[in-house]
Tab-separated table of C-alpha atoms in Angstrom:
chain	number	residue	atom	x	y	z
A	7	UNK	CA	-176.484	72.000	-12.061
A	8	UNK	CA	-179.302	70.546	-9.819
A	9	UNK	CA	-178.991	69.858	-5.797
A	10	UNK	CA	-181.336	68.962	-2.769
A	11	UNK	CA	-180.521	70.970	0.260
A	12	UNK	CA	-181.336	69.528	3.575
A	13	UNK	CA	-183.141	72.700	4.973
A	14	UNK	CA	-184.485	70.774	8.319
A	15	UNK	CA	-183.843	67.316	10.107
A	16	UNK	CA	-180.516	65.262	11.228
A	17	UNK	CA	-178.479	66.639	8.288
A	18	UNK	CA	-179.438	70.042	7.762
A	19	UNK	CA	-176.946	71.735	5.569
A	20	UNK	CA	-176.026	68.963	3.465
A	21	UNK	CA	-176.069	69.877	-0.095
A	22	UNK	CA	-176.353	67.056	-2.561
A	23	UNK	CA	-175.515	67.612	-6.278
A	24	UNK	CA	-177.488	66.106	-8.873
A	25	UNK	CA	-175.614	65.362	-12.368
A	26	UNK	CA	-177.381	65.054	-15.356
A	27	UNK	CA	-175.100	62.402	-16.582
A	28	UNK	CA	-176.886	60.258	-13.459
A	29	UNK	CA	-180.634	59.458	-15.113
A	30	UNK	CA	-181.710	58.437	-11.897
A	31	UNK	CA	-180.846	59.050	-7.932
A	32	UNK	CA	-182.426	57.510	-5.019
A	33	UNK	CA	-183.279	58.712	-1.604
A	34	UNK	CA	-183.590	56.566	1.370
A	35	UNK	CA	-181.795	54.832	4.332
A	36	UNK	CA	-179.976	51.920	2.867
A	37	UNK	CA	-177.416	52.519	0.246
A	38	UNK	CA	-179.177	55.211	-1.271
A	39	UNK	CA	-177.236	57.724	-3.625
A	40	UNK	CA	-178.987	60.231	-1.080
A	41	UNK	CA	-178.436	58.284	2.354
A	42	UNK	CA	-180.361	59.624	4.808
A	43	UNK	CA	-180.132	59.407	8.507
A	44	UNK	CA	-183.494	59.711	9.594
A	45	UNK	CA	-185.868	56.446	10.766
A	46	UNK	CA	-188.819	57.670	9.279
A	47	UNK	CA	-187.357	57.319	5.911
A	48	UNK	CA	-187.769	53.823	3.861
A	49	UNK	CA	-184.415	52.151	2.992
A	50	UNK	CA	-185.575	53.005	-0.684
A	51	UNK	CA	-187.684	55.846	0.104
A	52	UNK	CA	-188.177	58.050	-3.603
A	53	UNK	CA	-186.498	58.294	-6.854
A	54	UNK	CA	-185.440	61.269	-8.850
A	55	UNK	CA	-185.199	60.957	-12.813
A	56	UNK	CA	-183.368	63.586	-15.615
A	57	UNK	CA	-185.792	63.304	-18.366
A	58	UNK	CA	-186.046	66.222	-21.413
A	59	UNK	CA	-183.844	68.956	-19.383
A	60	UNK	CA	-186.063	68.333	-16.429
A	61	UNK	CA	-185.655	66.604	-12.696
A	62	UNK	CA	-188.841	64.435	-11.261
A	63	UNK	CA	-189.817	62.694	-8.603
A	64	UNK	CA	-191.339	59.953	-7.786
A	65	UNK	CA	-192.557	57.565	-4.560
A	66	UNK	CA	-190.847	54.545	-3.860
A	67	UNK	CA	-193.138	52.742	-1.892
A	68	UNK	CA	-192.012	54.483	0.713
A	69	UNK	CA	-193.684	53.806	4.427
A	70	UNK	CA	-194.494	57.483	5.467
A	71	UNK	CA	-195.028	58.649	1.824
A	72	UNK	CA	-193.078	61.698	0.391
A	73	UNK	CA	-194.723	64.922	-0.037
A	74	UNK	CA	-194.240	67.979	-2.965
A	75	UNK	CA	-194.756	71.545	-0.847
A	76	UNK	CA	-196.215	69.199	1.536
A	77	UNK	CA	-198.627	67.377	-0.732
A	78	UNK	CA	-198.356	63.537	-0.966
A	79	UNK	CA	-197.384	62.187	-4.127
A	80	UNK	CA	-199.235	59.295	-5.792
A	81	UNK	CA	-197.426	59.936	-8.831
A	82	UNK	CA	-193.986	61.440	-11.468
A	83	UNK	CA	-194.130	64.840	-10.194
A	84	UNK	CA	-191.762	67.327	-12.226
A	85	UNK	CA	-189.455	69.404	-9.987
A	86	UNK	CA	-189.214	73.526	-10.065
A	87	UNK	CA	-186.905	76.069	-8.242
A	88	UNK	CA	-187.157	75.632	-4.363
A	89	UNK	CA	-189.924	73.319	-4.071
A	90	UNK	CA	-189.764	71.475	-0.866
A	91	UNK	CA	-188.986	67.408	-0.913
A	92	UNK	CA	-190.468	66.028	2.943
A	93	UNK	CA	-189.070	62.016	3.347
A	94	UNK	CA	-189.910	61.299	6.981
A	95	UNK	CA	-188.275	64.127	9.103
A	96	UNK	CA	-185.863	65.554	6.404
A	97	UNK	CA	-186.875	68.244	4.076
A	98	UNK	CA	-185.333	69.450	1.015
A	99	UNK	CA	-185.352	72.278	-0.849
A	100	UNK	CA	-184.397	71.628	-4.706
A	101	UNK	CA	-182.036	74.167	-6.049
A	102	UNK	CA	-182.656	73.899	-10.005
A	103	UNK	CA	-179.635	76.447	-10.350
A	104	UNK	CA	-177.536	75.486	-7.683
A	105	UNK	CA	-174.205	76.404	-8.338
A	106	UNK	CA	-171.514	75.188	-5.835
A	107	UNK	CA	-169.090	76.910	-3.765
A	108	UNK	CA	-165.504	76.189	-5.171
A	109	UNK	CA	-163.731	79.247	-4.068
A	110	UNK	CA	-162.143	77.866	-0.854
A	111	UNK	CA	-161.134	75.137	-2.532
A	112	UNK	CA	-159.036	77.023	-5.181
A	113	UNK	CA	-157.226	79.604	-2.525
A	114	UNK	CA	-156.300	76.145	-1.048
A	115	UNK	CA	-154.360	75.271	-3.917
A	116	UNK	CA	-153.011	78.226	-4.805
A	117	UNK	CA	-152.574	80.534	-1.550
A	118	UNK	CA	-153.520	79.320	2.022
A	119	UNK	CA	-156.396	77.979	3.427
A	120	UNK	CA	-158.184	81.520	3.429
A	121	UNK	CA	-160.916	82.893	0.758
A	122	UNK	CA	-160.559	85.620	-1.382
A	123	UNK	CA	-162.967	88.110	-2.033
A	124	UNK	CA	-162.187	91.451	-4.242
A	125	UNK	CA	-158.981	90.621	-3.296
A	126	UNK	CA	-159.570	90.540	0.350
A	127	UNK	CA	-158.686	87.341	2.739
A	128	UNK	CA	-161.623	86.138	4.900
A	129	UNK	CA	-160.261	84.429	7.553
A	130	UNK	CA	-161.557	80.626	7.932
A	131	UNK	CA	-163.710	81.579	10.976
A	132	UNK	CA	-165.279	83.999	8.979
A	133	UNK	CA	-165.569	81.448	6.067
A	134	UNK	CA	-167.151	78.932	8.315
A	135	UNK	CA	-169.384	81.401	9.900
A	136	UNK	CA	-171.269	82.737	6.640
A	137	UNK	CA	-171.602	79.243	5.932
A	138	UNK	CA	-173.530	78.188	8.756
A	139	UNK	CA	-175.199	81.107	8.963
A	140	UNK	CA	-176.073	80.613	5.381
A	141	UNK	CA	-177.537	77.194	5.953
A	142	UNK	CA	-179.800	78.574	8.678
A	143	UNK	CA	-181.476	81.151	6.276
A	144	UNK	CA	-181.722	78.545	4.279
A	145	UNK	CA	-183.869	76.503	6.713
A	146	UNK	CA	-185.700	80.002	8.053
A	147	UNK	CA	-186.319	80.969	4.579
A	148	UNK	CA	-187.920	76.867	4.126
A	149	UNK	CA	-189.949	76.995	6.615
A	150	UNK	CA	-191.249	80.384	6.041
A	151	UNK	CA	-192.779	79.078	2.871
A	152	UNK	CA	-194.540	76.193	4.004
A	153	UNK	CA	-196.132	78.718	6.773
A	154	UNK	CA	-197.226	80.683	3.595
A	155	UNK	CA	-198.654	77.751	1.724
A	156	UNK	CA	-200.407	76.742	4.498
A	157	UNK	CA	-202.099	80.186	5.357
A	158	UNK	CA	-202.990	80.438	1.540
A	159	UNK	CA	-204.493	76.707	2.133
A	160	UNK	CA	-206.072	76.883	5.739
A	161	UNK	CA	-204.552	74.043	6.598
A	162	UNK	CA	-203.422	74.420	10.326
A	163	UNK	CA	-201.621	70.630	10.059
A	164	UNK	CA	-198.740	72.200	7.566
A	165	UNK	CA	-198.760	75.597	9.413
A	166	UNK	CA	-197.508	73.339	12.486
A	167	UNK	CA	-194.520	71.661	10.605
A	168	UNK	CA	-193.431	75.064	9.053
A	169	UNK	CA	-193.491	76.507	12.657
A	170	UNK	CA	-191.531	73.490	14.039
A	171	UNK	CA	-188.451	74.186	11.059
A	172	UNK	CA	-189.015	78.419	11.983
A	173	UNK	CA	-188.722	77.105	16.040
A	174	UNK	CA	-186.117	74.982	15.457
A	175	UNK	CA	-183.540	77.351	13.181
A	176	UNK	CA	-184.839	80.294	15.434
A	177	UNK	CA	-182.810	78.631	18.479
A	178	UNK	CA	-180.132	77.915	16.751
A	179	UNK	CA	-180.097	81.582	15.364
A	180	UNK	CA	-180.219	82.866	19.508
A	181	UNK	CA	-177.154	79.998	20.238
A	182	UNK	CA	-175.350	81.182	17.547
A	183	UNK	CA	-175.367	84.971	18.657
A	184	UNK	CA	-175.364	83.418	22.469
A	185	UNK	CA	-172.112	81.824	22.142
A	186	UNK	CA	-170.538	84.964	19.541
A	187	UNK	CA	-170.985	87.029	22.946
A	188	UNK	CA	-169.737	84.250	25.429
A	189	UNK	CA	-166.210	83.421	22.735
A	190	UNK	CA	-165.793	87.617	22.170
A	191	UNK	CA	-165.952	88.197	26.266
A	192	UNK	CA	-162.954	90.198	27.366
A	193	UNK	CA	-163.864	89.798	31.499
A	194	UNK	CA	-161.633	88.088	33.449
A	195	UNK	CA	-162.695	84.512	35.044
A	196	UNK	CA	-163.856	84.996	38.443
A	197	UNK	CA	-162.431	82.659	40.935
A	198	UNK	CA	-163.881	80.839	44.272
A	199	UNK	CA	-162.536	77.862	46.597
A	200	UNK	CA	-164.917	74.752	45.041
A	201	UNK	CA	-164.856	71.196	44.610
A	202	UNK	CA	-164.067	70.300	41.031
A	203	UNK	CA	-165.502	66.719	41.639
A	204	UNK	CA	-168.901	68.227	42.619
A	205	UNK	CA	-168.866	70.662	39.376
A	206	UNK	CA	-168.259	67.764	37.159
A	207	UNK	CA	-171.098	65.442	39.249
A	208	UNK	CA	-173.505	68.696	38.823
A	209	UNK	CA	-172.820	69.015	34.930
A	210	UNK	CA	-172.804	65.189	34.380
A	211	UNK	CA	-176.161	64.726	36.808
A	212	UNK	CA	-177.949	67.661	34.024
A	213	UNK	CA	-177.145	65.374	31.461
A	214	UNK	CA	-177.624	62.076	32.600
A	215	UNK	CA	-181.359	62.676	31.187
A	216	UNK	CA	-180.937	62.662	27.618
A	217	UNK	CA	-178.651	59.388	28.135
A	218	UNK	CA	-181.213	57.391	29.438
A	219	UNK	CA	-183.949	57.172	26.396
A	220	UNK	CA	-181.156	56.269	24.173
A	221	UNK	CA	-179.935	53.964	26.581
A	222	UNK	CA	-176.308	55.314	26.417
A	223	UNK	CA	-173.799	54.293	29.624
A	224	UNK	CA	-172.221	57.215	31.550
A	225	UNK	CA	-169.515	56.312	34.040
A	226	UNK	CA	-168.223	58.795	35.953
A	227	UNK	CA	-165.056	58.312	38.604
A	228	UNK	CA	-163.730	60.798	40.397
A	229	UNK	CA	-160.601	61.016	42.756
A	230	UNK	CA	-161.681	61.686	46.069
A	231	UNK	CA	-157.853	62.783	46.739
A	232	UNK	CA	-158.791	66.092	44.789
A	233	UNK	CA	-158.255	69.260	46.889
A	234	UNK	CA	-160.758	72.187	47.036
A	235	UNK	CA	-159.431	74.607	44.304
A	236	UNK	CA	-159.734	78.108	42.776
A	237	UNK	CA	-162.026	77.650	40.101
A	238	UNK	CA	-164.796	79.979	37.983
A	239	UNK	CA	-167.259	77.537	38.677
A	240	UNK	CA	-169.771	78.612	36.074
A	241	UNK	CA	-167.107	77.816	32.960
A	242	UNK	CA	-165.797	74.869	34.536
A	243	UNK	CA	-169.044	73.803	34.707
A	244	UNK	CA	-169.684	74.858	31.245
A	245	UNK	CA	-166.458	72.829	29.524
A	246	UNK	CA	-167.785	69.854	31.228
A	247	UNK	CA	-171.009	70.164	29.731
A	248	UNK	CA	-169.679	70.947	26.347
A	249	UNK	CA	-167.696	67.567	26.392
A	250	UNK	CA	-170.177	65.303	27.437
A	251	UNK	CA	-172.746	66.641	24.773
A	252	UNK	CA	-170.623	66.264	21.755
A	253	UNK	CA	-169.467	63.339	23.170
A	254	UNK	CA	-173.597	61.946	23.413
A	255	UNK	CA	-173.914	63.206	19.800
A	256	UNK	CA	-170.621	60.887	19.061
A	257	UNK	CA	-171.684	57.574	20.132
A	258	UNK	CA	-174.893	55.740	18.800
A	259	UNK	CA	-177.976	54.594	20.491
A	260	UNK	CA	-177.935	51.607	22.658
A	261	UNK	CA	-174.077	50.872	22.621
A	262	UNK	CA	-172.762	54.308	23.162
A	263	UNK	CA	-170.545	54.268	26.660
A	264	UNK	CA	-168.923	57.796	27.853
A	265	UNK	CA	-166.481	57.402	30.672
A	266	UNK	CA	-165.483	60.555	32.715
A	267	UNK	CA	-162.753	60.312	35.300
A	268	UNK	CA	-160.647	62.727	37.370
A	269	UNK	CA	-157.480	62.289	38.509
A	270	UNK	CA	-154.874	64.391	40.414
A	271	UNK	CA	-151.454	64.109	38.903
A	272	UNK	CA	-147.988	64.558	40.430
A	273	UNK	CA	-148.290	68.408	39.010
A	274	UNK	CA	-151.516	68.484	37.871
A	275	UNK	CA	-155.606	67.549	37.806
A	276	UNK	CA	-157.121	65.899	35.075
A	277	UNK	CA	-160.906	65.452	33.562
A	278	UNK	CA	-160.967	62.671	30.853
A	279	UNK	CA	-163.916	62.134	28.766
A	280	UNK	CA	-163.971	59.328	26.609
A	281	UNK	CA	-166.519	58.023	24.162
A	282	UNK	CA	-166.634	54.970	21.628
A	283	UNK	CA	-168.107	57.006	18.821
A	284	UNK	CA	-166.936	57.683	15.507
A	285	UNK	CA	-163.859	59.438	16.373
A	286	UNK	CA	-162.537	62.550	15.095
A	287	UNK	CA	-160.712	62.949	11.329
A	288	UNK	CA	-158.889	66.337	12.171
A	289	UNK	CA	-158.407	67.491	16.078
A	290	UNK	CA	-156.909	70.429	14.917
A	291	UNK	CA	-159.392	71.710	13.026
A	292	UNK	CA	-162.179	71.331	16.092
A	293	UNK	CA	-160.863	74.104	17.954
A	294	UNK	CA	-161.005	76.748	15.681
A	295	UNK	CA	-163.847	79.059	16.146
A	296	UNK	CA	-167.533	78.466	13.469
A	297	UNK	CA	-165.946	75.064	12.769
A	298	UNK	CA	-168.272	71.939	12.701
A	299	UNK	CA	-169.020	68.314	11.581
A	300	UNK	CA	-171.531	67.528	13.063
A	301	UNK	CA	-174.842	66.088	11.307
A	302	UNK	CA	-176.754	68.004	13.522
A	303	UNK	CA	-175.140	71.649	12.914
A	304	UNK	CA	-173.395	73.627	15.879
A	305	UNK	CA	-172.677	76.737	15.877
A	306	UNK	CA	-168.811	75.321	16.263
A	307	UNK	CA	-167.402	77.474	18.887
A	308	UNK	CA	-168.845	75.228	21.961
A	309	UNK	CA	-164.998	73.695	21.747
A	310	UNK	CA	-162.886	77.408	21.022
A	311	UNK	CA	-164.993	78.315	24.273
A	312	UNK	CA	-164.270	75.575	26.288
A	313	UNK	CA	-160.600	76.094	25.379
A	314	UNK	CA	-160.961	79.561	26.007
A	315	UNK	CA	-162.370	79.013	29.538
A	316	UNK	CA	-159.453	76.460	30.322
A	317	UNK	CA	-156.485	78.238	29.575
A	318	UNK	CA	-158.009	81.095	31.760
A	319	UNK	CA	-157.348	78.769	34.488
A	320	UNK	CA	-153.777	78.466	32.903
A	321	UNK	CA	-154.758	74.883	32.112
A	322	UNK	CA	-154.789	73.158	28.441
A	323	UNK	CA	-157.247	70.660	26.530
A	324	UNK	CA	-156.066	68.044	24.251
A	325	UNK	CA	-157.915	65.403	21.963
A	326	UNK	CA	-156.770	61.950	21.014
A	327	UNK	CA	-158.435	60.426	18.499
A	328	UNK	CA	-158.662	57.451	16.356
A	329	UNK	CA	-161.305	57.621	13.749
A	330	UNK	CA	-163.731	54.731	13.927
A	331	UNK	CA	-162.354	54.033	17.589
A	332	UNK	CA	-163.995	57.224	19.338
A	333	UNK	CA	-162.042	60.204	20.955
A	334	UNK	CA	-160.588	61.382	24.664
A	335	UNK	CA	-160.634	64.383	25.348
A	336	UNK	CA	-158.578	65.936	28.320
A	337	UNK	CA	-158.393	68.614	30.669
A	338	UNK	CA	-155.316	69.181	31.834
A	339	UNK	CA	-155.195	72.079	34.960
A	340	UNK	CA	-152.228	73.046	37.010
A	341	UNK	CA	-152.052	71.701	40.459
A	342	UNK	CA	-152.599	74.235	43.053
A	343	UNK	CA	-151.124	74.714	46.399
A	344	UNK	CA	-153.599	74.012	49.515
């Protein structure tokens, strides 16, 4: 079996099988068989064909053009093992013996939700991890040969975009290991009289920034009847933060609205934040460590942290969730005496 792997772009990670039985499969925006979220793609964009045991591929028409190991194509170009696909932003690398991963699947079925490996159980963390670590090799590994081409070439132009795909994957890499070190700390929070409405103001005022070019609302309403309380400022601070940006890579451009309120309770103080994005399919699932769905991959322990950081204040965090209607998240921290 065939696939396109999304090495670099909105969707990196995304593996998309090609079966023979399907002569022909389209890439593009509209209602591709590859649907692509990425604006500088054409609605039809390219067009792969199965013809005598062998995968091609071939312009659309296509705005921007697509490009072969970063060479535009003009015509049918036959496909071989890990050459690169560019439509717009998104790159592919086709996988001519691309088998997929059906081993967590099976365990399902027949144990628990844990893989097997020489009769060993990997815990799902650990599953999840060596995917996503997987997928940024991937990318590294991408973006290592289009430096190479280029070099081989002289042509400084592709030497850029294979730097841009090693820059990108690099950060994520240094995240990744950032937040490993940050979930794994043993230290105990460290605690100082502050103002919880100014630490939410001072995380939502850093974000406020990447908001405004996509012209996204953030409301933010505190409760002035909030006391000064003993707080670790820095992972406060840090929760808030970690709401707020998931919830901006929820909600769409130019109608997205994120409300964030606090409130103190009869026995307790709340932070709410709302979004009208897509909603959440499983809020279990979210909080357990290497887990993510985003498009954009995380390293998915921004939410085990948060939680992490909140029930060091002997506090809790709950999601509600409708999918299709957006999600609320909310912080829930014991009330303290003055």
């Amino acid at each position: 079996m065939a696939a396109l792997i999304i090495i670099a772009g909105t969707q990196q990670g995304e593996v998309f099988e090609l079966l023979c039985s399907k002569e022909t499969v389209t890439l593009g925006r509209g209602n591709a068989d590859v649907c692509l979220d990425d604006s500088g793609a054409s609605r039809l964009h390219a067009e792969l064909q199965f013809t005598n045991n062998r995968w091609t591929i071939r312009d659309a028409g296509s705005a921007n053009g697509t490009f072969v190991n970063e060479l535009k194509i003009s015509r049918q170009v036959i496909l071989n093992n890990n050459d690169q696909i560019r439509c717009g932003t998104t790159f592919f690398r086709f996988d001519a013996k691309y088998q997929a991963d059906r081993s967590t699947e099976r365990v399902e079925r027949t144990v628990d939700p844990e893989e097997t490996v020489v009769g060993f159980k990997l815990p799902p963390a650990a599953v999840n991890l060596s995917h996503g670590i997987k997928n940024i090799l991937q990318a590294v590994s991408g973006g290592i040969d289009v430096v190479d081409t280029a070099f081989k070439r002289d042509d400084t132009e592709r030497a850029q975009r294979g730097w841009k795909i090693l820059k990108e994957n690099l950060q994520k890499i240094n995240s990744l290991v950032l937040d490993m070190l940050e979930f794994s700390k043993v230290g105990e929070p460290v605690f100082v009289k502050a103002s919880l409405n100014d630490i939410v103001r001072s995380a939502v005022d850093t974000l406020v920034q990447y908001a405004a070019p996509r012209n996204i609302t953030i409301d933010l309403k505190t409760d002035d009847r909030i006391p000064l309380m003993y707080l670790d400022t820095d992972k406060i601070h840090d929760v808030i933060l970690n709401l707020v940006l998931n919830a901006l890579d929820a909600v769409e451009d130019n109608t997205g609205v994120i409300n964030i309120s606090t409130t103190l309770e009869q026995n307790s103080t709340t932070i709410t934040v709302a979004d009208n994005g897509a909603g959440i399919k499983d809020t279990k699932a979210i909080f357990i460590p290497f887990y993510t769905s985003k498009a954009k991959a995380g390293t998915g322990l921004g939410l085990p942290i948060a939680k992490k950081h909140i029930e060091q204040h002997n506090g809790s965090i709950e999601v509600n969730s409708v999918p299709g209607r957006g999600a609320t998240f909310i912080v829930s921290l014991p009330r303290q005496k003055s």
